[in-house]
Amino acid sequence: MHVDVPAKVHEIYDEVLRRNPGEGEFHQAVREVLDSLAVVLDRHSEYAEMKTIERICEPERQIIFRVPWQDDRGEVQINRGFRVEFNSALGPYKGGLRFHPSVNLGIVKFLGFEQIFKNALTGMPIGGGKGGSDFDPKGRSDAEVMRFCQSFMTELYRHLGEYTDVPAGDIGVGAREIGYLFGQYKRITNRYESGVLTGKGLGWGGALVRTEATGYGAAFFAEAMMTVRGESFEGKRVVISGSGNVAVYGIEKVHQLGGTVVACSDSGGYVVDENGIDLEVLKQVKERERGRISDYADRVASAEFVEGGSVWDVPCEVAVPSATQNELDDDAATVLARNGCRYVIEGANMPTTPSAVKVLRDAGVAFAPGKAANAGGVATSALEMQQNASRDRWTFEHSEARLAEIMRDIHTRCHETAEEYGSPGDLVLGANVAGFLQVAEAVHAHGLI
Ligand code: NAP
């Protein structure tokens, strides 16, 4: 069958737009993958015939539900819960839960769609999904967060299972929330099903290195990119946005690998510390006190707090956007490139806008997409599931060595696929094509379902 590839790609994208109105982030994520897949359709007309891409763009199931709960003053609150079970060709749906006021169906779908390819790249048997709520945990007491999590799980539990759908954390969902969610699941089902959630506490089924995994993994991925160019982190100035889970452990590993992180941020502004971010102070402020990044500058004499503004104004050789989607736009990319930035590694999901990616590419900046560079978190979640299934517990060293190996393998796969498909150095194309090919093969093997 002859396929007019550009027309076919257009047709698929138009249908996604028609069927999912108003879901801008989802459109953006699909567009980026489709732009890479033309080269695949050129070589594999069977994927056009079998509508494989169209099938992958349509979630297997989308669940939306009401989450009622009472705050500490006794006032009734209503939030909306989501779980998008996107694709189970490679294994149970796997992907985090996000609690943030900005959460809506389009954001959950973009994250779930990305997750399909990311999970495939890890080489682990996990499908793609994502979920969350527009609940804002910021400023809420522990008791309020617990009541919210219990109400959320009271609906979600019926869709989960260690062989069905296995959520983890994401923005606004850390160890505290996973604990409350797991407790409610156990209570309703009367099953101690460890493998139903990942990111659990170390004392009750959690795995060493899961907390550190996404940030560490992004640093390992960056190191692999540098190795190909005969370089390393040694002596490099690094800026990491955010100061949450991904950012904190990204900073930790970059420092261990010889780089210096001179700035990080939160939604209120950023801090610059020319001595390198003091991780102990940062962890105290962010992990224990749940405070603001400005508190860091109040405690560290060498640090300066800049309210609002762009952390990307701080000159660096390596930038690791690790806060949220579309946080690095083309103006920021232009500034980064002008200031001598040579590597951008996405710690967050889709933090770089499409036009910023183009600016970076045109300036010769090496760029790593999140679906490859931040896959360490979900890969280590799969290792947690493996330990739960075998009632085993690995050491920190063994788990970290597995993570490092997985990240190097993902890099190699993206790098080699980009070469094989005629775009050497294009890790976006490499990640999309390698991830897609693995999922597509399984989709075919399972028949038209
Ligand atoms: P987190 O612990 O909740 O931290 C998020 C950080 O980003 C906070 O410092 C937050 O600042 C900042 N942030 C969030 N929304 C923002 C906005 N609209 N503008 C400016 N700053 C904002 O979340 P995380 O787990 O580190 O996740 C960060 C990113 O990595 C997300 O894109 C997530 O999907 C991705 N990711 C996470 C994992 C994982 O294992 N955790 C794995 C793969 C990918 P405030 O506190 O001021 O809001």
Short mmCIF file of C-alpha atoms and ligand atoms in Angstrom, two decimals:
data_model
loop_
_atom_site.label_atom_id
_atom_site.label_comp_id
_atom_site.label_asym_id
_atom_site.label_seq_id
_atom_site.Cartn_x
_atom_site.Cartn_y
_atom_site.Cartn_z
CA MET A 1 0.00 0.00 0.00
CA HIS A 2 1.37 3.42 -0.92
CA VAL A 3 1.10 5.93 1.94
CA ASP A 4 1.27 9.68 1.46
CA VAL A 5 3.08 10.13 4.76
CA PRO A 6 2.81 13.91 5.29
CA ALA A 7 -0.93 13.76 4.46
CA LYS A 8 -1.40 10.79 6.78
CA VAL A 9 0.33 12.57 9.68
CA HIS A 10 -1.85 15.63 9.09
CA GLU A 11 -4.98 13.52 9.01
CA ILE A 12 -4.12 11.82 12.32
CA TYR A 13 -3.37 15.14 14.00
CA ASP A 14 -6.56 16.77 12.70
CA GLU A 15 -8.59 13.90 14.09
CA VAL A 16 -6.88 14.24 17.51
CA LEU A 17 -7.76 17.97 17.49
CA ARG A 18 -11.35 17.27 16.53
CA ARG A 19 -11.88 14.58 19.11
CA ASN A 20 -10.14 16.33 22.03
CA PRO A 21 -11.17 19.99 21.85
CA GLY A 22 -9.50 22.46 24.20
CA GLU A 23 -6.80 20.06 25.38
CA GLY A 24 -3.78 22.16 24.39
CA GLU A 25 -1.09 20.24 26.27
CA PHE A 26 -2.36 16.93 24.88
CA HIS A 27 -2.32 18.33 21.33
CA GLN A 28 1.24 19.56 21.90
CA ALA A 29 2.46 16.17 23.14
CA VAL A 30 0.81 14.31 20.22
CA ARG A 31 2.18 16.80 17.69
CA GLU A 32 5.73 16.32 18.93
CA VAL A 33 5.50 12.53 18.64
CA LEU A 34 3.80 12.68 15.21
CA ASP A 35 6.54 14.95 13.89
CA SER A 36 9.01 12.15 14.66
CA LEU A 37 6.94 9.28 13.30
CA ALA A 38 6.85 10.24 9.63
CA VAL A 39 10.14 8.38 9.16
CA VAL A 40 8.57 5.26 10.69
CA LEU A 41 5.55 5.34 8.37
CA ASP A 42 7.95 5.68 5.45
CA ARG A 43 9.49 2.32 6.35
CA HIS A 44 6.47 0.54 7.88
CA SER A 45 3.31 1.03 5.83
CA GLU A 46 1.61 -1.67 7.97
CA TYR A 47 1.36 0.86 10.81
CA ALA A 48 -0.68 3.11 8.53
CA GLU A 49 -2.87 0.21 7.36
CA MET A 50 -3.58 -0.99 10.90
CA LYS A 51 -4.09 2.57 12.21
CA THR A 52 -1.55 1.86 14.92
CA ILE A 53 -0.79 5.51 15.65
CA GLU A 54 -4.49 6.38 15.80
CA ARG A 55 -5.06 3.54 18.26
CA ILE A 56 -2.19 4.68 20.48
CA CYS A 57 -3.53 8.27 20.46
CA GLU A 58 -6.89 7.11 21.85
CA PRO A 59 -6.83 6.22 25.59
CA GLU A 60 -8.11 2.75 26.44
CA ARG A 61 -10.16 4.23 29.28
CA GLN A 62 -10.71 7.68 30.87
CA ILE A 63 -12.14 7.92 34.37
CA ILE A 64 -13.43 11.20 35.83
CA PHE A 65 -15.00 11.34 39.28
CA ARG A 66 -16.19 13.59 42.07
CA VAL A 67 -14.06 13.82 45.21
CA PRO A 68 -16.04 15.26 48.14
CA TRP A 69 -14.34 15.93 51.50
CA GLN A 70 -14.56 18.22 54.51
CA ASP A 71 -11.90 20.73 55.49
CA ASP A 72 -10.79 21.47 59.07
CA ARG A 73 -13.51 24.09 59.49
CA GLY A 74 -16.17 21.58 58.57
CA GLU A 75 -16.76 23.15 55.14
CA VAL A 76 -17.60 20.76 52.31
CA GLN A 77 -15.12 20.79 49.42
CA ILE A 78 -15.57 19.24 46.00
CA ASN A 79 -12.68 18.36 43.73
CA ARG A 80 -12.45 16.42 40.49
CA GLY A 81 -10.43 13.21 40.17
CA PHE A 82 -8.96 11.75 36.96
CA ARG A 83 -7.29 8.55 35.85
CA VAL A 84 -6.47 8.06 32.19
CA GLU A 85 -5.57 4.44 31.44
CA PHE A 86 -3.86 5.13 28.17
CA ASN A 87 -2.18 2.00 26.90
CA SER A 88 -1.61 -1.45 28.39
CA ALA A 89 0.21 -3.12 25.48
CA LEU A 90 3.41 -3.59 27.49
CA GLY A 91 2.00 -4.12 30.99
CA PRO A 92 -0.33 -2.68 33.64
CA TYR A 93 -1.01 1.05 33.33
CA LYS A 94 1.74 2.86 35.20
CA GLY A 95 2.14 6.57 35.88
CA GLY A 96 1.87 9.10 38.66
CA LEU A 97 -0.91 11.06 40.31
CA ARG A 98 -0.68 14.86 40.26
CA PHE A 99 -2.45 17.05 42.83
CA HIS A 100 -2.32 20.65 41.61
CA PRO A 101 -5.03 23.27 40.96
CA SER A 102 -4.09 23.36 37.25
CA VAL A 103 -4.93 19.66 36.70
CA ASN A 104 -7.58 19.00 34.03
CA LEU A 105 -8.29 16.21 31.56
CA GLY A 106 -6.00 17.63 28.86
CA ILE A 107 -3.03 17.77 31.23
CA VAL A 108 -3.62 14.25 32.48
CA LYS A 109 -3.90 13.02 28.89
CA PHE A 110 -0.67 14.72 27.83
CA LEU A 111 1.12 13.15 30.77
CA GLY A 112 -0.43 9.73 30.13
CA PHE A 113 0.46 9.85 26.45
CA GLU A 114 4.10 10.73 27.21
CA GLN A 115 4.16 7.96 29.78
CA ILE A 116 3.43 5.26 27.16
CA PHE A 117 6.68 5.96 25.30
CA LYS A 118 8.72 6.69 28.41
CA ASN A 119 7.73 3.40 29.99
CA ALA A 120 8.54 1.54 26.78
CA LEU A 121 12.00 3.11 26.73
CA THR A 122 12.79 1.75 30.20
CA GLY A 123 12.54 -1.78 28.79
CA MET A 124 10.35 -2.73 31.78
CA PRO A 125 6.91 -4.44 31.41
CA ILE A 126 4.73 -1.40 32.15
CA GLY A 127 1.97 0.33 30.17
CA GLY A 128 1.14 4.03 30.30
CA GLY A 129 -1.35 5.96 32.44
CA LYS A 130 -1.65 9.08 34.57
CA GLY A 131 -4.06 10.61 37.02
CA GLY A 132 -4.62 13.28 39.59
CA SER A 133 -6.91 15.98 40.85
CA ASP A 134 -7.33 19.75 40.90
CA PHE A 135 -6.90 19.54 44.70
CA ASP A 136 -4.21 21.90 46.02
CA PRO A 137 -2.33 20.38 48.97
CA LYS A 138 -0.43 23.65 49.57
CA GLY A 139 -1.43 25.15 52.93
CA ARG A 140 -3.61 22.16 53.84
CA SER A 141 -3.16 20.37 57.17
CA ASP A 142 -2.11 16.72 57.30
CA ALA A 143 -5.65 15.81 58.40
CA GLU A 144 -7.15 17.59 55.36
CA VAL A 145 -4.71 15.89 52.99
CA MET A 146 -5.60 12.55 54.58
CA ARG A 147 -9.35 13.08 54.21
CA PHE A 148 -8.90 14.14 50.60
CA CYS A 149 -6.72 11.11 49.79
CA GLN A 150 -9.22 8.76 51.44
CA SER A 151 -12.10 10.18 49.42
CA PHE A 152 -10.04 10.08 46.20
CA MET A 153 -9.13 6.42 46.74
CA THR A 154 -12.69 5.46 47.70
CA GLU A 155 -13.55 5.85 44.00
CA LEU A 156 -10.21 5.09 42.38
CA TYR A 157 -9.57 1.74 44.14
CA ARG A 158 -12.01 -0.15 41.89
CA HIS A 159 -9.88 0.68 38.84
CA LEU A 160 -6.51 -0.30 40.36
CA GLY A 161 -4.63 -3.52 40.98
CA GLU A 162 -1.07 -4.78 40.77
CA TYR A 163 -1.86 -6.38 37.38
CA THR A 164 -4.22 -3.61 36.23
CA ASP A 165 -3.15 -0.09 37.11
CA VAL A 166 -0.35 1.01 39.44
CA PRO A 167 -0.13 4.74 40.27
CA ALA A 168 2.80 6.58 41.86
CA GLY A 169 3.49 10.22 42.88
CA ASP A 170 3.97 13.33 40.76
CA ILE A 171 3.60 17.06 41.53
CA GLY A 172 1.94 17.44 44.94
CA VAL A 173 1.97 13.70 45.66
CA GLY A 174 4.86 12.48 47.76
CA ALA A 175 5.40 9.85 50.48
CA ARG A 176 2.71 11.34 52.77
CA GLU A 177 -0.01 11.17 50.11
CA ILE A 178 1.03 7.71 48.89
CA GLY A 179 0.77 6.51 52.52
CA TYR A 180 -2.81 7.77 52.93
CA LEU A 181 -3.81 6.43 49.51
CA PHE A 182 -2.34 3.00 50.25
CA GLY A 183 -3.99 2.86 53.68
CA GLN A 184 -7.42 3.50 52.20
CA TYR A 185 -6.89 0.97 49.40
CA LYS A 186 -5.91 -1.67 51.97
CA ARG A 187 -8.89 -0.86 54.16
CA ILE A 188 -11.45 -1.08 51.34
CA THR A 189 -10.08 -4.18 49.64
CA ASN A 190 -8.81 -5.99 52.75
CA ARG A 191 -5.66 -6.80 50.79
CA TYR A 192 -2.07 -5.84 51.56
CA GLU A 193 -1.34 -5.49 47.87
CA SER A 194 2.08 -3.82 47.96
CA GLY A 195 2.41 -3.72 44.18
CA VAL A 196 -0.66 -1.50 43.70
CA LEU A 197 1.17 1.79 44.37
CA THR A 198 4.82 2.76 44.13
CA GLY A 199 6.75 5.40 46.03
CA LYS A 200 5.75 3.72 49.30
CA GLY A 201 7.56 4.34 52.60
CA LEU A 202 10.71 2.30 53.12
CA GLY A 203 9.28 0.55 56.18
CA TRP A 204 6.19 -0.81 54.40
CA GLY A 205 7.06 -2.01 50.91
CA GLY A 206 8.88 0.96 49.41
CA ALA A 207 12.16 0.60 47.56
CA LEU A 208 15.47 2.30 48.18
CA VAL A 209 16.38 4.90 45.53
CA ARG A 210 12.75 5.45 44.42
CA THR A 211 12.73 8.89 46.07
CA GLU A 212 16.00 9.86 44.40
CA ALA A 213 15.37 8.06 41.11
CA THR A 214 14.03 10.74 38.75
CA GLY A 215 16.59 13.39 39.67
CA TYR A 216 19.47 10.90 39.82
CA GLY A 217 18.32 9.37 36.55
CA ALA A 218 18.27 12.74 34.75
CA ALA A 219 21.83 13.38 35.93
CA PHE A 220 22.95 9.94 34.72
CA PHE A 221 21.30 10.61 31.37
CA ALA A 222 23.06 13.98 31.11
CA GLU A 223 26.35 12.30 31.94
CA ALA A 224 25.80 9.78 29.12
CA MET A 225 25.20 12.68 26.69
CA MET A 226 28.43 14.31 27.84
CA THR A 227 30.41 11.07 27.56
CA VAL A 228 29.47 10.80 23.86
CA ARG A 229 30.99 14.28 23.42
CA GLY A 230 34.12 13.43 25.41
CA GLU A 231 32.99 15.57 28.36
CA SER A 232 31.76 15.17 31.94
CA PHE A 233 30.02 17.16 34.70
CA GLU A 234 33.39 18.02 36.24
CA GLY A 235 33.56 21.79 36.76
CA LYS A 236 30.30 22.56 34.93
CA ARG A 237 27.85 25.27 36.09
CA VAL A 238 24.32 23.94 36.26
CA VAL A 239 20.88 25.50 36.79
CA ILE A 240 17.93 23.33 37.84
CA SER A 241 14.42 24.77 38.02
CA GLY A 242 11.96 23.72 40.73
CA SER A 243 12.85 22.55 44.22
CA GLY A 244 10.62 19.50 44.49
CA ASN A 245 11.43 15.83 44.28
CA VAL A 246 13.07 15.85 40.85
CA ALA A 247 15.07 19.04 41.44
CA VAL A 248 16.40 18.17 44.91
CA TYR A 249 17.80 14.79 43.86
CA GLY A 250 18.97 16.13 40.52
CA ILE A 251 21.06 18.65 42.48
CA GLU A 252 22.38 15.91 44.77
CA LYS A 253 23.60 13.72 41.91
CA VAL A 254 25.02 16.59 39.84
CA HIS A 255 27.13 17.58 42.86
CA GLN A 256 28.30 13.99 43.30
CA LEU A 257 29.28 13.88 39.62
CA GLY A 258 31.41 17.01 39.92
CA GLY A 259 29.06 19.76 38.66
CA THR A 260 27.89 22.79 40.64
CA VAL A 261 24.22 23.75 40.75
CA VAL A 262 24.13 27.52 41.26
CA ALA A 263 20.37 28.18 41.07
CA CYS A 264 16.98 26.56 41.69
CA SER A 265 13.42 27.86 42.09
CA ASP A 266 9.78 27.44 43.04
CA SER A 267 6.66 29.19 41.82
CA GLY A 268 7.56 32.28 43.91
CA GLY A 269 11.00 32.98 42.44
CA TYR A 270 14.54 31.64 42.33
CA VAL A 271 17.72 31.60 44.41
CA VAL A 272 21.26 32.01 43.14
CA ASP A 273 24.06 30.64 45.29
CA GLU A 274 27.48 30.95 43.66
CA ASN A 275 28.93 28.52 46.23
CA GLY A 276 26.59 25.83 44.94
CA ILE A 277 23.19 25.04 46.45
CA ASP A 278 23.56 23.74 50.02
CA LEU A 279 21.52 20.57 49.83
CA GLU A 280 21.06 20.10 53.56
CA VAL A 281 19.47 23.55 53.89
CA LEU A 282 17.34 22.99 50.78
CA LYS A 283 16.05 19.64 52.08
CA GLN A 284 15.29 21.18 55.48
CA VAL A 285 13.30 24.01 53.88
CA LYS A 286 11.50 21.98 51.22
CA GLU A 287 11.19 18.40 52.46
CA ARG A 288 10.78 18.89 56.20
CA GLU A 289 9.28 22.38 56.63
CA ARG A 290 7.40 22.46 53.28
CA GLY A 291 8.58 26.09 53.05
CA ARG A 292 9.36 28.51 50.22
CA ILE A 293 12.62 28.86 48.28
CA SER A 294 12.98 32.40 49.70
CA ASP A 295 13.51 30.72 53.13
CA TYR A 296 16.72 29.25 51.70
CA ALA A 297 18.13 32.71 51.00
CA ASP A 298 17.20 33.81 54.53
CA ARG A 299 19.49 31.09 55.90
CA VAL A 300 22.43 31.00 53.50
CA ALA A 301 24.62 34.12 53.43
CA SER A 302 25.97 33.49 49.90
CA ALA A 303 22.47 33.15 48.40
CA GLU A 304 20.34 35.80 46.75
CA PHE A 305 16.56 35.46 46.25
CA VAL A 306 14.98 36.90 43.11
CA GLU A 307 11.21 37.21 43.36
CA GLY A 308 9.37 36.17 40.19
CA GLY A 309 11.64 36.45 37.15
CA SER A 310 13.16 33.61 35.18
CA VAL A 311 15.71 31.20 36.63
CA TRP A 312 16.96 30.78 33.05
CA ASP A 313 18.51 34.26 33.24
CA VAL A 314 21.25 32.71 35.40
CA PRO A 315 24.19 31.81 33.12
CA CYS A 316 25.03 28.09 33.02
CA GLU A 317 26.45 25.38 30.77
CA VAL A 318 23.80 22.82 31.71
CA ALA A 319 20.09 23.54 32.30
CA VAL A 320 17.72 20.98 33.81
CA PRO A 321 14.10 22.21 33.79
CA SER A 322 12.47 20.19 36.59
CA ALA A 323 9.33 22.09 37.66
CA THR A 324 6.43 21.82 35.22
CA GLN A 325 5.24 21.83 31.58
CA ASN A 326 6.08 24.75 29.26
CA GLU A 327 8.23 26.54 31.84
CA LEU A 328 11.08 27.17 29.37
CA ASP A 329 9.88 29.29 26.43
CA ASP A 330 11.75 30.63 23.40
CA ASP A 331 12.80 33.84 25.17
CA ALA A 332 14.34 31.77 27.96
CA ALA A 333 15.97 29.46 25.41
CA THR A 334 17.46 32.44 23.58
CA VAL A 335 18.93 33.77 26.84
CA LEU A 336 20.30 30.35 27.79
CA ALA A 337 22.00 29.88 24.42
CA ARG A 338 23.40 33.42 24.45
CA ASN A 339 24.86 32.80 27.91
CA GLY A 340 26.73 29.72 26.69
CA CYS A 341 24.40 26.91 27.72
CA ARG A 342 25.33 23.70 25.85
CA TYR A 343 23.06 21.06 27.36
CA VAL A 344 19.34 21.12 28.22
CA ILE A 345 18.03 18.00 29.95
CA GLU A 346 14.31 17.81 30.73
CA GLY A 347 13.78 16.62 34.30
CA ALA A 348 10.09 17.60 34.18
CA ASN A 349 7.53 16.45 31.61
CA MET A 350 7.48 18.67 28.50
CA PRO A 351 8.96 21.74 30.29
CA THR A 352 10.35 23.15 27.03
CA THR A 353 7.91 24.70 24.53
CA PRO A 354 8.19 23.46 20.91
CA SER A 355 9.54 26.83 19.74
CA ALA A 356 12.13 26.82 22.54
CA VAL A 357 13.29 23.37 21.43
CA LYS A 358 13.81 24.81 17.96
CA VAL A 359 15.78 27.78 19.32
CA LEU A 360 18.04 25.41 21.28
CA ARG A 361 18.51 23.10 18.33
CA ASP A 362 19.38 25.95 15.98
CA ALA A 363 21.95 27.16 18.53
CA GLY A 364 23.57 23.70 18.64
CA VAL A 365 22.52 22.97 22.24
CA ALA A 366 22.30 19.24 23.01
CA PHE A 367 18.71 18.52 24.09
CA ALA A 368 17.23 15.56 25.98
CA PRO A 369 13.42 15.11 26.07
CA GLY A 370 11.75 14.28 29.38
CA LYS A 371 10.32 11.00 28.19
CA ALA A 372 13.89 9.70 28.01
CA ALA A 373 15.77 11.77 30.60
CA ASN A 374 13.24 11.56 33.44
CA ALA A 375 12.37 7.88 32.95
CA GLY A 376 14.47 6.91 35.98
CA GLY A 377 11.53 7.45 38.33
CA VAL A 378 9.17 5.08 36.62
CA ALA A 379 11.96 2.58 35.94
CA THR A 380 12.69 2.45 39.67
CA SER A 381 8.96 2.13 40.34
CA ALA A 382 9.08 -0.99 38.18
CA LEU A 383 12.01 -2.20 40.30
CA GLU A 384 9.87 -1.53 43.40
CA MET A 385 7.08 -3.69 41.88
CA GLN A 386 9.67 -6.39 41.18
CA GLN A 387 10.85 -6.33 44.81
CA ASN A 388 7.23 -6.40 46.08
CA ALA A 389 6.41 -9.39 43.85
CA SER A 390 9.41 -11.37 45.07
CA ARG A 391 9.11 -10.17 48.71
CA ASP A 392 12.67 -8.98 48.40
CA ARG A 393 14.55 -5.83 49.30
CA TRP A 394 17.59 -4.64 47.41
CA THR A 395 20.42 -2.50 48.79
CA PHE A 396 20.81 1.15 47.88
CA GLU A 397 23.99 0.39 45.91
CA HIS A 398 22.39 -2.40 43.88
CA SER A 399 19.30 -0.30 43.12
CA GLU A 400 21.34 2.72 42.11
CA ALA A 401 23.57 0.60 39.88
CA ARG A 402 20.43 -0.76 38.14
CA LEU A 403 19.11 2.78 37.68
CA ALA A 404 22.42 4.01 36.22
CA GLU A 405 22.49 1.06 33.82
CA ILE A 406 18.87 1.65 32.71
CA MET A 407 19.55 5.35 32.06
CA ARG A 408 22.67 4.60 30.01
CA ASP A 409 20.69 2.00 28.02
CA ILE A 410 17.90 4.50 27.32
CA HIS A 411 20.45 7.01 26.11
CA THR A 412 22.13 4.46 23.86
CA ARG A 413 18.78 3.39 22.42
CA CYS A 414 17.70 6.96 21.65
CA HIS A 415 21.12 7.84 20.25
CA GLU A 416 21.32 4.77 17.99
CA THR A 417 17.70 5.02 16.82
CA ALA A 418 18.26 8.66 15.84
CA GLU A 419 21.24 7.58 13.74
CA GLU A 420 19.40 4.64 12.20
CA TYR A 421 16.52 6.91 11.14
CA GLY A 422 18.78 9.53 9.60
CA SER A 423 18.88 12.22 12.34
CA PRO A 424 22.10 11.73 14.32
CA GLY A 425 22.09 13.52 17.68
CA ASP A 426 18.31 14.11 17.63
CA LEU A 427 17.30 12.47 20.90
CA VAL A 428 13.70 13.67 20.53
CA LEU A 429 13.29 11.65 17.35
CA GLY A 430 15.29 8.77 18.81
CA ALA A 431 13.10 8.57 21.94
CA ASN A 432 9.81 8.86 20.06
CA VAL A 433 10.71 6.30 17.39
CA ALA A 434 12.29 3.76 19.75
CA GLY A 435 9.38 4.03 22.22
CA PHE A 436 6.77 3.86 19.48
CA LEU A 437 8.29 0.81 17.76
CA GLN A 438 8.26 -1.19 20.97
CA VAL A 439 4.65 -0.33 21.79
CA ALA A 440 3.49 -0.80 18.19
CA GLU A 441 4.88 -4.33 18.01
CA ALA A 442 2.95 -5.35 21.13
CA VAL A 443 -0.22 -3.59 19.91
CA HIS A 444 -0.06 -5.67 16.72
CA ALA A 445 0.64 -8.91 18.54
CA HIS A 446 -2.51 -8.47 20.65
CA GLY A 447 -4.85 -8.10 17.67
CA LEU A 448 -7.53 -5.46 17.18
CA ILE A 449 -8.63 -4.77 20.75
P1 NAP B 1 7.07 18.39 43.20
O1 NAP B 1 7.89 17.63 44.17
O2 NAP B 1 5.66 18.70 43.55
O3 NAP B 1 7.86 19.73 42.85
C1 NAP B 1 7.44 20.58 41.83
C2 NAP B 1 8.33 21.81 41.84
O4 NAP B 1 8.03 22.58 40.71
C3 NAP B 1 8.09 22.72 43.05
O5 NAP B 1 9.28 23.38 43.38
C4 NAP B 1 7.03 23.70 42.52
O6 NAP B 1 7.03 24.95 43.19
C5 NAP B 1 7.48 23.85 41.09
N1 NAP B 1 6.30 24.15 40.26
C6 NAP B 1 5.20 23.38 40.06
N2 NAP B 1 4.32 24.00 39.25
C7 NAP B 1 4.88 25.18 38.95
C8 NAP B 1 4.47 26.26 38.14
N3 NAP B 1 3.29 26.26 37.51
N4 NAP B 1 5.32 27.31 38.04
C9 NAP B 1 6.52 27.32 38.68
N5 NAP B 1 6.96 26.33 39.46
C10 NAP B 1 6.15 25.28 39.58
O7 NAP B 1 7.00 17.63 41.79
P2 NAP B 1 8.10 16.68 41.13
O8 NAP B 1 7.72 15.28 41.46
O9 NAP B 1 9.46 17.17 41.41
O10 NAP B 1 7.77 16.87 39.58
C11 NAP B 1 8.35 17.91 38.78
C12 NAP B 1 8.20 17.57 37.31
O11 NAP B 1 8.85 16.32 37.05
C13 NAP B 1 6.77 17.40 36.80
O12 NAP B 1 6.72 17.79 35.44
C14 NAP B 1 6.57 15.90 36.88
O13 NAP B 1 5.55 15.46 36.01
C15 NAP B 1 7.94 15.43 36.44
N6 NAP B 1 8.28 14.04 36.83
C16 NAP B 1 8.30 13.67 38.12
C17 NAP B 1 8.67 12.37 38.44
C18 NAP B 1 8.78 11.90 39.87
O14 NAP B 1 9.20 10.76 40.06
N7 NAP B 1 8.49 12.70 40.86
C19 NAP B 1 8.99 11.46 37.43
C20 NAP B 1 8.98 11.89 36.10
C21 NAP B 1 8.63 13.19 35.81
P3 NAP B 1 5.82 25.32 44.18
O15 NAP B 1 6.04 24.44 45.38
O16 NAP B 1 6.00 26.76 44.45
O17 NAP B 1 4.56 24.99 43.45
#
